[in-house]
């Protein structure tokens, strides 16, 4: 299908979905008036209901919602035959048919993977409980806008495309602001009109709404305008869809931003307390440590975003501490800020050479301390996120996951709590790419990543281990519990329909689980989970296996 | 004689829009859209189509009534007409033929193949 036609059809489809609630509302009213009985005087209501059902049947099918069309057709036929059945049955039947139609309309509106059938004794809410997040896409290039809107919509967003700034502002006046905005820059009003519109709205309705600029312009002036308008990201056309979706996910996600964690190493207890209070007052989380020799073990548990350390301490100086910390791979990029009354310039230079990021001279003003710490912690978070995460799925990448495995295993051993590690591999994934294309394959990977994120706890760690391989770390979880959790996920994923219409398909996964205790070594744990995964594959795939100890 | 101009009579705005795309963008036809039988009666002489495509179920004048009314016009005598309907049992198709249609197109239709279907029916009627 040629792209222009595809986008035009997509736009019509969007409109159809948008009008569904109103049409169903009218149908509901007509049915309520009828109440199952074809009395004289109610014939107009019957005809209204019948015609609405008939048109939904036709349109549903035409726009690629066959199930919706069939549900409407069933209701239409029942309304046709209303004279022939006693009133009591009819009312109940019509209710049931209408409920089925509403369910199909809800599915169409969600425009995403349907919720998998609930497993027995499901402890948590179903996967797709999250409300559809709304995106306003403002671009006067009609075909580009419609095309991008359709693409973003495939990832579960409800996208409204506004072909002009006027239309966008008018829509804002009418209703709730969207969850996020994708804004072009160049409009007939001017070459930076998009940014100006954002800025104008920031004081009013859009004060909290995150915006991303997607523009053909990539010059400095354009980027500066975007920054000044408060845009959180900037992409030049054509946008990298994966990156755009990741950005929108991050901007509209419900995970609250975790406070920055600052480890304060200062042997003067009163001073340490003082710094911690200042940082906490600014919304950060601070931990004071008086003994620098314990820094590594404390850092392993606390996972700081920044180390704030005094320079002169008995037992170990701040400079020496920085050098030791930097020996560890995990802390190579950890920001380190020194605090000292040191007036000697050369000593300051030396301190910085040892891997320090800033030097604050005591007595330090609260503003200077907070500003320096916050800015560096924030920068580090952003960089680390880029380094550690897989671009396509937003999950941890292979090396970051392995690091976390070692870290969590050590912590679990210290706390005496169990830890399970799961290796997941999609079954026959090469076939998915071959039969449906790589874009579809990518969407399947993202779908699994999303399902894992939805079904697991905040404290569980999920990573993309390789092409179609995923790794899950479940702290405080023994093997038996892990098996239950992963089994539920296995079933849920197998029930998901990927693709659309005739090209619908499903994908299964195989998994292997290993736990500590008894295994206490990260490499061995990973190998054991892998061996269990291998057994799942060779036993027929689409199953979960536990690592078995080799007979002595 | 080729099929170039199509008069489409359909009351559903959604279906009209998709059919327009299917006929203009895919089929390359020149299309006049009418939302009711009455509008079609007014447009027939001036537009002078090669084919009329009619929805069966419309409020007011339905498809069959529209066909009869169009036929009754001075210029409506031989213009080929095709019905669009969700009911496509063989007996029903025969019924529509007896009313004067040269064929029936099933709803929902595939926008990519509608133009070809119409060409096929039109060609068969002109053999």
XYZ file of C-alpha atoms in Angstrom:
679
model
C 0.000 0.000 0.000
C 1.486 3.349 -0.903
C 2.390 5.573 2.072
C 0.061 8.449 1.243
C -2.920 6.117 1.073
C -1.856 4.400 4.255
C -1.662 7.645 6.171
C -4.971 8.837 4.802
C -6.664 5.594 5.821
C -4.992 5.801 9.206
C -6.392 9.285 9.692
C -9.896 8.078 8.833
C -9.499 5.145 11.161
C -8.454 7.482 13.976
C -11.503 9.585 13.414
C -13.740 6.527 13.487
C -12.258 5.413 16.783
C -12.625 8.917 18.162
C -16.326 9.012 17.345
C -17.092 5.584 18.801
C -17.965 6.782 22.331
C -20.570 9.226 21.018
C -22.142 6.653 18.716
C -22.262 4.010 21.415
C -23.792 6.565 23.760
C -26.612 7.236 21.292
C -27.113 3.505 20.806
C -27.223 2.922 24.543
C -29.926 5.574 24.920
C -32.034 4.104 22.148
C -31.751 0.616 23.664
C -32.636 1.930 27.104
C -35.786 3.557 25.700
C -36.746 0.312 23.969
C -36.122 -1.831 27.038
C -36.594 -4.923 24.926
C -40.210 -4.314 23.991
C -41.164 -3.329 20.438
C -44.163 -1.322 21.549
C -45.767 1.070 19.133
C -44.382 4.527 19.533
C -40.967 3.033 20.264
C -40.444 2.066 16.642
C -38.301 5.160 15.989
C -35.995 4.069 18.810
C -35.765 0.602 17.352
C -34.915 2.003 13.934
C -32.317 4.357 15.398
C -30.706 1.531 17.305
C -30.827 -0.758 14.271
C -29.335 1.825 11.945
C -26.547 2.685 14.367
C -25.708 -0.964 14.815
C -25.824 -1.477 11.045
C -23.482 1.387 10.332
C -21.073 0.304 13.055
C -21.100 -3.155 11.506
C -20.102 -1.781 8.132
C -17.604 0.749 9.358
C -16.061 -1.606 11.893
C -15.219 -4.078 9.181
C -14.007 -1.416 6.770
C -11.592 0.058 9.284
C -10.054 -3.253 10.227
C -11.992 -4.021 13.400
C -13.700 -7.251 12.294
C -14.683 -8.279 15.812
C -16.297 -4.885 16.390
C -18.162 -5.206 13.103
C -19.430 -8.658 14.001
C -20.575 -7.605 17.447
C -22.499 -4.721 15.865
C -23.960 -7.051 13.229
C -25.173 -9.457 15.931
C -26.893 -6.587 17.716
C -28.437 -5.362 14.470
C -29.872 -8.792 13.627
C -31.320 -9.129 17.114
C -32.970 -5.739 16.769
C -34.366 -6.782 13.372
C -36.026 -9.820 14.899
C -37.367 -8.009 17.948
C -41.069 -8.625 17.178
C -40.685 -12.356 17.302
C -39.348 -12.831 20.815
C -41.047 -12.318 24.183
C -40.007 -9.052 25.804
C -38.258 -10.509 28.889
C -35.646 -12.446 26.943
C -35.130 -9.667 24.463
C -34.017 -7.043 26.976
C -31.411 -9.343 28.496
C -30.137 -10.460 25.105
C -29.809 -6.902 23.860
C -27.889 -5.980 27.015
C -25.452 -8.817 26.482
C -24.945 -7.972 22.835
C -24.438 -4.311 23.613
C -21.898 -5.140 26.342
C -19.960 -7.233 23.841
C -20.013 -4.329 21.403
C -18.741 -1.924 24.061
C -15.894 -4.286 24.903
C -14.864 -4.401 21.245
C -15.061 -0.621 21.014
C -12.827 -0.311 24.076
C -10.313 -2.616 22.417
C -10.375 -0.555 19.250
C -9.890 2.625 21.256
C -6.921 1.197 23.099
C -5.428 0.433 19.728
C -2.854 -1.868 21.268
C -2.269 -5.453 22.175
C -5.368 -6.879 23.823
C -5.122 -7.806 27.492
C -4.163 -11.453 27.909
C -6.722 -13.720 29.578
C -6.401 -13.450 33.355
C -4.552 -16.390 34.889
C -6.242 -18.131 37.799
C -5.657 -16.463 41.187
C -3.988 -13.464 39.607
C -2.567 -11.415 42.484
C -1.967 -8.146 40.627
C -3.918 -6.036 38.176
C -4.037 -7.037 34.495
C -1.370 -5.858 32.077
C -3.308 -3.189 30.235
C -4.823 -1.451 33.258
C -2.697 1.559 32.478
C -4.828 4.197 30.806
C -4.014 5.051 27.232
C -1.614 7.971 27.332
C -2.507 10.823 25.028
C -0.119 12.581 22.698
C -0.810 15.796 20.819
C 1.151 15.902 17.583
C 1.247 19.356 16.045
C 2.571 19.513 12.496
C 1.202 21.251 9.422
C 2.736 18.643 7.111
C -0.422 16.551 6.832
C 1.036 13.334 5.483
C 4.070 13.393 7.778
C 1.882 14.112 10.776
C -0.665 11.422 9.968
C 2.089 8.895 9.316
C 3.962 9.651 12.550
C 0.704 9.656 14.486
C -0.110 6.202 13.168
C 3.357 4.913 14.031
C 3.284 6.265 17.578
C -0.248 4.936 17.967
C 1.001 1.411 17.338
C 2.897 1.582 20.599
C -0.251 2.028 22.607
C -0.562 5.797 22.651
C -3.689 7.713 21.710
C -2.392 10.277 19.239
C -4.270 13.344 18.026
C -2.753 15.064 15.028
C -3.316 18.831 14.783
C -2.475 20.299 11.396
C -2.167 23.838 12.742
C -1.262 25.722 15.902
C -4.763 27.170 15.949
C -6.343 23.743 15.975
C -4.036 22.657 18.780
C -4.730 25.686 20.967
C -8.450 25.372 20.323
C -8.350 21.754 21.437
C -6.521 22.773 24.603
C -9.311 25.206 25.336
C -11.847 22.427 24.983
C -10.409 19.761 27.204
C -7.690 18.164 29.258
C -4.100 18.759 28.200
C -2.416 15.751 26.613
C 0.130 13.626 28.474
C 2.839 14.829 26.093
C 3.285 16.993 23.012
C 5.249 16.390 19.839
C 5.697 19.788 18.253
C 7.060 20.934 14.915
C 8.843 24.292 14.762
C 8.046 25.784 11.380
C 4.480 26.883 10.760
C 2.883 29.503 8.549
C 3.055 31.861 11.525
C 6.848 31.702 11.559
C 9.981 29.568 11.552
C 9.995 29.150 15.325
C 6.247 29.356 15.812
C 6.055 25.944 17.443
C 8.482 26.909 20.196
C 6.727 30.238 20.678
C 3.378 28.494 21.040
C 4.809 26.129 23.665
C 6.273 29.021 25.594
C 3.000 30.934 25.465
C 1.063 27.967 26.808
C 3.584 27.136 29.532
C 2.170 29.785 31.789
C -1.310 28.370 31.523
C -2.538 24.955 30.661
C 0.697 23.347 29.654
C 2.680 24.204 32.752
C 3.479 20.552 33.468
C 3.099 18.924 30.089
C 6.352 17.561 28.657
C 7.065 18.431 25.032
C 9.371 17.020 22.397
C 10.322 19.002 19.294
C 10.496 17.142 15.985
C 11.594 19.475 13.221
C 13.307 19.618 9.877
C 15.456 22.385 11.398
C 18.480 21.226 13.382
C 20.413 24.472 13.599
C 21.516 26.003 16.868
C 18.879 28.741 16.895
C 16.144 26.137 16.536
C 17.590 24.016 19.338
C 18.028 27.032 21.588
C 14.429 28.064 20.993
C 13.330 24.558 21.928
C 15.357 24.681 25.133
C 13.919 28.067 26.041
C 10.416 26.782 25.404
C 11.051 23.991 27.902
C 11.121 21.151 25.390
C 12.640 18.037 26.927
C 14.023 16.551 23.742
C 14.737 17.488 20.147
C 14.774 15.309 17.044
C 15.378 16.240 13.458
C 13.123 14.806 10.769
C 12.787 11.998 10.009
C 12.735 11.085 13.710
C 14.303 7.935 15.111
C 11.069 6.220 16.106
C 12.625 3.956 18.721
C 14.299 6.878 20.472
C 11.127 8.967 20.239
C 9.024 6.228 21.808
C 11.588 5.742 24.569
C 11.511 9.469 25.260
C 7.704 9.568 25.309
C 7.646 6.515 27.590
C 10.042 8.207 29.980
C 8.205 11.531 29.892
C 4.739 10.081 30.386
C 5.571 7.067 32.531
C 4.168 6.826 36.030
C 7.428 5.938 37.689
C 8.256 8.811 39.977
C 11.726 10.175 39.536
C 13.844 8.625 42.276
C 15.671 11.175 44.435
C 19.410 11.485 43.848
C 21.398 9.490 46.384
C 24.378 11.265 47.875
C 26.985 9.477 49.980
C 28.574 11.985 52.369
C 31.961 10.904 53.747
C 32.937 13.251 56.577
C 34.542 12.324 59.884
C 33.129 15.375 61.677
C 29.718 14.020 62.678
C 28.067 17.419 63.173
C 29.214 18.662 59.789
C 28.087 15.421 58.149
C 24.662 15.821 59.740
C 24.508 19.416 58.523
C 25.307 18.516 54.899
C 22.785 15.696 54.939
C 20.035 17.997 56.191
C 20.802 20.544 53.475
C 20.693 17.931 50.727
C 17.534 16.331 52.052
C 15.822 19.701 52.249
C 16.422 19.940 48.528
C 14.746 16.602 47.899
C 17.813 14.405 47.698
C 18.552 11.335 49.745
C 21.737 11.593 51.808
C 23.689 9.022 53.813
C 26.472 10.068 56.169
C 29.559 7.894 56.635
C 32.213 8.759 59.191
C 34.692 6.026 58.360
C 36.057 6.171 54.770
C 37.390 2.608 54.992
C 33.804 1.327 54.916
C 32.940 3.330 51.803
C 32.966 0.417 49.345
C 30.600 -1.802 51.288
C 28.255 1.067 52.077
C 28.284 2.214 48.454
C 27.448 -1.304 47.272
C 24.198 -1.171 49.236
C 23.372 2.492 48.830
C 24.217 2.797 45.110
C 25.060 6.516 45.249
C 24.649 8.935 42.370
C 27.426 11.079 43.796
C 30.154 10.916 46.446
C 30.684 14.024 48.577
C 33.846 13.701 50.623
C 35.999 15.693 52.978
C 39.636 15.910 52.015
C 41.305 15.561 55.419
C 40.323 12.496 57.334
C 42.334 10.272 59.653
C 43.007 6.791 58.280
C 42.337 7.738 54.650
C 42.287 11.104 52.915
C 39.600 12.150 50.490
C 42.060 11.973 47.630
C 43.010 8.414 48.505
C 39.371 7.456 48.864
C 38.629 8.823 45.389
C 41.504 6.808 43.928
C 40.269 3.591 45.553
C 36.693 4.154 44.440
C 37.806 4.748 40.865
C 39.528 1.367 40.825
C 36.146 -0.261 40.531
C 34.635 -0.538 37.087
C 31.243 0.357 38.488
C 32.425 3.705 39.844
C 34.607 4.901 37.015
C 32.109 7.607 36.172
C 30.714 8.270 39.662
C 30.840 12.027 40.308
C 33.091 12.901 43.257
C 32.933 16.296 44.929
C 35.564 17.301 47.479
C 34.934 19.509 50.467
C 37.854 21.118 52.179
C 39.204 24.121 53.998
C 42.342 23.499 51.958
C 43.673 26.805 50.767
C 46.682 25.389 48.995
C 45.995 25.605 45.282
C 48.397 22.806 44.345
C 46.695 20.414 46.727
C 43.388 21.327 45.171
C 44.735 20.587 41.715
C 46.067 17.275 42.963
C 42.671 16.409 44.363
C 41.021 17.088 41.028
C 43.642 15.036 39.230
C 42.688 12.053 41.324
C 39.341 11.941 39.623
C 37.421 14.631 41.412
C 34.711 16.536 39.614
C 34.502 19.607 41.792
C 36.197 21.203 44.755
C 34.113 23.109 47.274
C 35.978 25.284 49.735
C 34.776 25.274 53.322
C 32.856 27.021 54.621
C 30.547 26.299 51.730
C 27.258 28.112 51.245
C 24.214 25.850 51.156
C 23.288 27.051 47.657
C 26.719 26.265 46.274
C 26.699 22.814 47.850
C 23.219 21.907 46.665
C 23.741 23.300 43.174
C 27.037 21.525 42.605
C 25.783 18.218 43.939
C 22.398 18.211 42.216
C 23.702 19.238 38.815
C 26.399 16.584 38.820
C 24.150 13.832 40.138
C 21.589 14.627 37.450
C 24.136 14.615 34.658
C 25.483 11.297 35.877
C 22.037 9.730 35.947
C 21.413 10.741 32.351
C 24.767 9.466 31.150
C 24.496 6.238 33.055
C 21.021 5.621 31.691
C 22.390 5.946 28.174
C 25.335 3.686 28.914
C 23.347 1.058 30.682
C 20.175 0.757 28.696
C 19.254 -1.011 25.493
C 17.934 1.477 22.953
C 15.106 -0.622 21.564
C 13.499 -1.931 24.732
C 14.636 0.594 27.356
C 15.782 -2.318 29.534
C 19.266 -2.724 30.968
C 21.792 -3.864 28.423
C 23.920 -7.003 28.669
C 26.868 -5.606 30.632
C 24.734 -3.527 32.973
C 22.630 -6.570 33.747
C 25.677 -8.679 34.503
C 26.968 -5.972 36.827
C 23.656 -5.844 38.635
C 23.643 -9.607 38.960
C 26.982 -9.525 40.752
C 25.869 -6.621 42.928
C 22.506 -8.144 43.871
C 24.034 -11.533 44.534
C 26.562 -10.020 46.925
C 23.834 -8.083 48.672
C 21.589 -11.124 48.930
C 24.451 -13.140 50.436
C 25.084 -10.405 53.001
C 21.446 -10.149 53.950
C 20.929 -13.909 53.890
C 18.005 -13.580 51.484
C 17.278 -15.685 48.371
C 17.769 -14.419 44.836
C 16.530 -15.933 41.588
C 17.884 -15.331 38.116
C 15.803 -16.072 35.025
C 16.956 -16.418 31.438
C 14.160 -15.911 28.911
C 14.414 -16.570 25.198
C 11.720 -16.002 22.562
C 10.809 -19.155 20.648
C 11.440 -19.292 16.887
C 12.088 -15.585 16.764
C 13.952 -15.801 13.470
C 10.679 -16.926 11.884
C 8.939 -13.818 13.169
C 11.513 -11.628 11.456
C 11.383 -13.700 8.276
C 7.593 -13.880 8.034
C 6.581 -10.469 9.327
C 9.641 -8.289 8.938
C 12.121 -6.829 11.379
C 9.878 -3.946 12.349
C 7.310 -6.454 13.589
C 10.060 -8.385 15.358
C 11.165 -5.221 17.124
C 7.610 -4.604 18.274
C 7.438 -8.122 19.697
C 10.626 -7.459 21.687
C 9.194 -4.219 22.998
C 5.933 -5.964 23.864
C 7.751 -8.524 26.013
C 9.831 -5.785 27.631
C 6.614 -3.924 28.479
C 4.919 -7.047 29.828
C 7.905 -7.806 32.060
C 7.944 -4.230 33.352
C 4.218 -4.338 34.056
C 4.168 -7.708 35.798
C 7.320 -7.483 37.910
C 8.013 -5.460 41.046
C 9.933 -2.189 41.196
C 12.758 -4.032 42.909
C 13.023 -6.674 40.185
C 15.630 -6.021 37.523
C 15.006 -6.715 33.840
C 17.564 -6.625 31.071
C 17.940 -7.481 27.446
C 20.673 -10.043 27.414
C 21.019 -10.411 23.662
C 19.005 -10.437 20.412
C 15.903 -12.185 21.683
C 17.234 -13.099 25.114
C 16.166 -11.414 28.316
C 17.447 -11.731 31.868
C 15.411 -11.105 35.012
C 16.793 -10.688 38.517
C 14.339 -11.377 41.315
C 15.763 -10.357 44.696
C 14.116 -11.784 47.830
C 12.628 -14.563 45.743
C 13.207 -18.289 45.976
C 13.109 -20.620 42.987
C 9.593 -21.904 43.579
C 8.096 -18.413 43.760
C 10.138 -17.318 40.762
C 8.727 -20.223 38.802
C 5.155 -19.169 39.593
C 5.816 -15.592 38.576
C 7.532 -16.498 35.318
C 4.940 -19.143 34.484
C 2.207 -16.501 34.717
C 4.220 -14.233 32.460
C 4.820 -17.072 30.015
C 1.083 -17.678 29.689
C 0.285 -14.004 29.421
C 2.801 -13.453 26.648
C 1.666 -16.490 24.677
C -1.851 -15.024 24.617
C -0.774 -11.691 23.182
C -1.699 -11.067 19.533
C 0.928 -9.220 17.561
C 0.399 -7.638 14.164
C -2.997 -6.609 12.840
C -5.934 -8.164 11.031
C -4.969 -11.112 8.889
C -1.321 -10.825 9.811
C -1.974 -11.541 13.482
C 0.444 -13.907 15.126
C 1.570 -14.956 18.582
C 4.956 -15.727 20.034
C 5.920 -17.962 22.948
C 8.903 -17.913 25.248
C 11.086 -20.437 27.015
C 12.674 -19.748 30.386
C 15.243 -21.200 32.771
C 15.547 -20.324 36.461
C 18.425 -20.720 38.899
C 18.560 -19.520 42.483
C 20.898 -18.553 45.268
C 21.117 -20.323 47.619
C 22.510 -22.792 46.780
C 24.578 -21.086 44.056
C 26.636 -18.168 45.351
C 28.665 -17.174 42.314
C 27.366 -14.846 39.582
C 28.880 -16.720 36.623
C 27.667 -20.057 37.935
C 24.195 -18.646 38.539
C 23.970 -17.319 34.984
C 25.265 -20.600 33.559
C 22.773 -22.583 35.619
C 19.846 -20.468 34.419
C 21.133 -20.907 30.886
C 21.271 -24.676 31.298
C 17.701 -24.671 32.563
C 16.668 -22.552 29.541
C 18.367 -25.093 27.280
C 16.268 -27.835 28.883
C 13.099 -25.818 28.249
C 13.971 -25.481 24.578
C 14.755 -29.132 24.143
C 11.666 -30.270 25.995
C 9.519 -28.517 23.385
C 9.786 -24.792 24.102
C 7.057 -22.555 25.588
C 7.822 -23.634 29.140
C 9.678 -22.718 32.303
C 12.334 -24.993 33.796
C 14.143 -24.910 37.109
C 17.831 -25.598 37.324
C 18.473 -29.103 38.518
C 21.528 -30.046 40.519
C 23.590 -32.643 38.689
C 23.467 -35.949 40.536
C 26.459 -36.259 42.826
C -16.002 3.178 -23.740
C -14.127 3.225 -20.426
C -15.111 3.466 -16.799
C -14.038 6.892 -15.573
C -16.761 8.651 -13.639
C -18.475 7.055 -10.665
C -21.420 8.429 -8.698
C -21.313 7.124 -5.126
C -24.445 7.166 -2.985
C -23.678 6.401 0.677
C -25.089 7.946 3.850
C -22.279 6.903 6.225
C -19.548 9.592 6.256
C -16.870 7.089 7.293
C -17.674 4.690 4.490
C -17.935 7.558 2.022
C -14.465 8.743 2.939
C -12.893 5.323 2.603
C -14.714 4.607 -0.644
C -13.548 7.930 -2.023
C -9.953 6.988 -1.249
C -10.454 3.544 -2.709
C -11.918 4.897 -5.925
C -9.917 8.077 -6.433
C -6.491 7.263 -4.959
C -6.415 3.574 -5.811
C -8.705 3.395 -8.824
C -7.934 6.730 -10.399
C -11.617 7.390 -11.038
C -13.398 10.714 -10.942
C -15.881 10.414 -8.098
C -18.997 12.383 -7.093
C -20.164 11.745 -3.531
C -23.843 11.817 -2.615
C -25.087 11.280 0.894
C -28.629 10.332 -0.021
C -30.912 9.201 -2.841
C -32.297 12.687 -3.136
C -28.851 14.217 -3.649
C -28.070 11.546 -6.235
C -31.207 12.397 -8.215
C -30.116 16.018 -8.328
C -26.554 15.143 -9.385
C -27.164 12.493 -12.049
C -27.826 14.672 -15.097
C -25.077 17.163 -14.387
C -22.349 14.646 -13.452
C -23.238 12.094 -16.153
C -21.462 9.117 -14.545
C -20.400 5.888 -16.233
C -21.436 3.935 -13.139
C -23.508 4.444 -10.000
C -22.498 2.726 -6.751
C -25.356 2.579 -4.251
C -25.526 1.628 -0.610
C -28.587 -0.503 0.022
C -29.447 0.480 3.557
C -29.943 4.206 3.781
C -32.471 6.207 5.784
C -35.198 7.853 3.734
C -34.734 6.562 0.149
C -32.927 3.257 0.406
C -30.787 1.732 -2.353
C -33.505 -0.018 -4.333
C -35.783 3.041 -4.137
C -32.938 5.258 -5.324
C -32.213 2.931 -8.225
C -35.840 3.004 -9.344
C -35.985 6.788 -9.045
C -32.731 7.223 -10.997
C -34.003 4.944 -13.734
C -37.112 7.024 -13.996
C -35.078 10.125 -14.913
C -34.652 10.933 -18.607
C -30.873 10.385 -18.438
C -31.011 7.498 -15.990
C -32.200 4.853 -18.399
C -29.017 2.872 -19.047
C -26.424 3.918 -16.514
C -25.067 0.712 -14.918
C -25.711 0.507 -11.192
C -24.028 -1.583 -8.497
C -25.292 -2.152 -4.960
C -23.161 -2.167 -1.829
C -24.528 -4.248 1.003
C -23.637 -6.435 3.937
C -26.264 -9.000 2.944
C -24.813 -11.009 0.087
C -26.600 -14.342 0.019
C -26.955 -15.689 -3.562
C -30.724 -15.343 -3.398
C -30.351 -11.720 -2.387
C -27.895 -11.004 -5.212
C -30.440 -12.387 -7.642
C -33.023 -10.127 -6.068
C -30.819 -7.054 -6.620
C -30.181 -8.095 -10.210
C -33.886 -8.279 -10.841
C -34.140 -4.740 -9.585
C -31.761 -3.706 -12.313
C -28.288 -3.768 -10.734
C -25.433 -5.209 -12.792
C -23.812 -6.551 -9.648
C -23.342 -6.407 -5.894
C -20.304 -5.448 -3.797
C -20.026 -6.831 -0.274
C -19.585 -4.585 2.737
C -17.175 -4.199 4.433
C -15.088 -3.803 1.306
C -11.336 -3.899 0.989
C -10.268 -0.395 -0.108
C -7.386 -1.861 -2.103
C -9.556 -4.063 -4.309
C -12.833 -2.134 -4.630
C -11.770 -0.385 -7.834
C -10.845 -3.669 -9.495
C -14.124 -5.267 -8.455
C -16.076 -2.419 -10.019
C -14.042 -2.614 -13.224
C -14.716 -6.356 -13.395
C -18.469 -5.993 -12.952
C -18.614 -3.109 -15.399
C -16.654 -5.022 -18.036
C -18.874 -8.088 -17.632
C -21.968 -5.942 -18.143
C -20.568 -4.472 -21.352
C -19.706 -7.750 -23.098
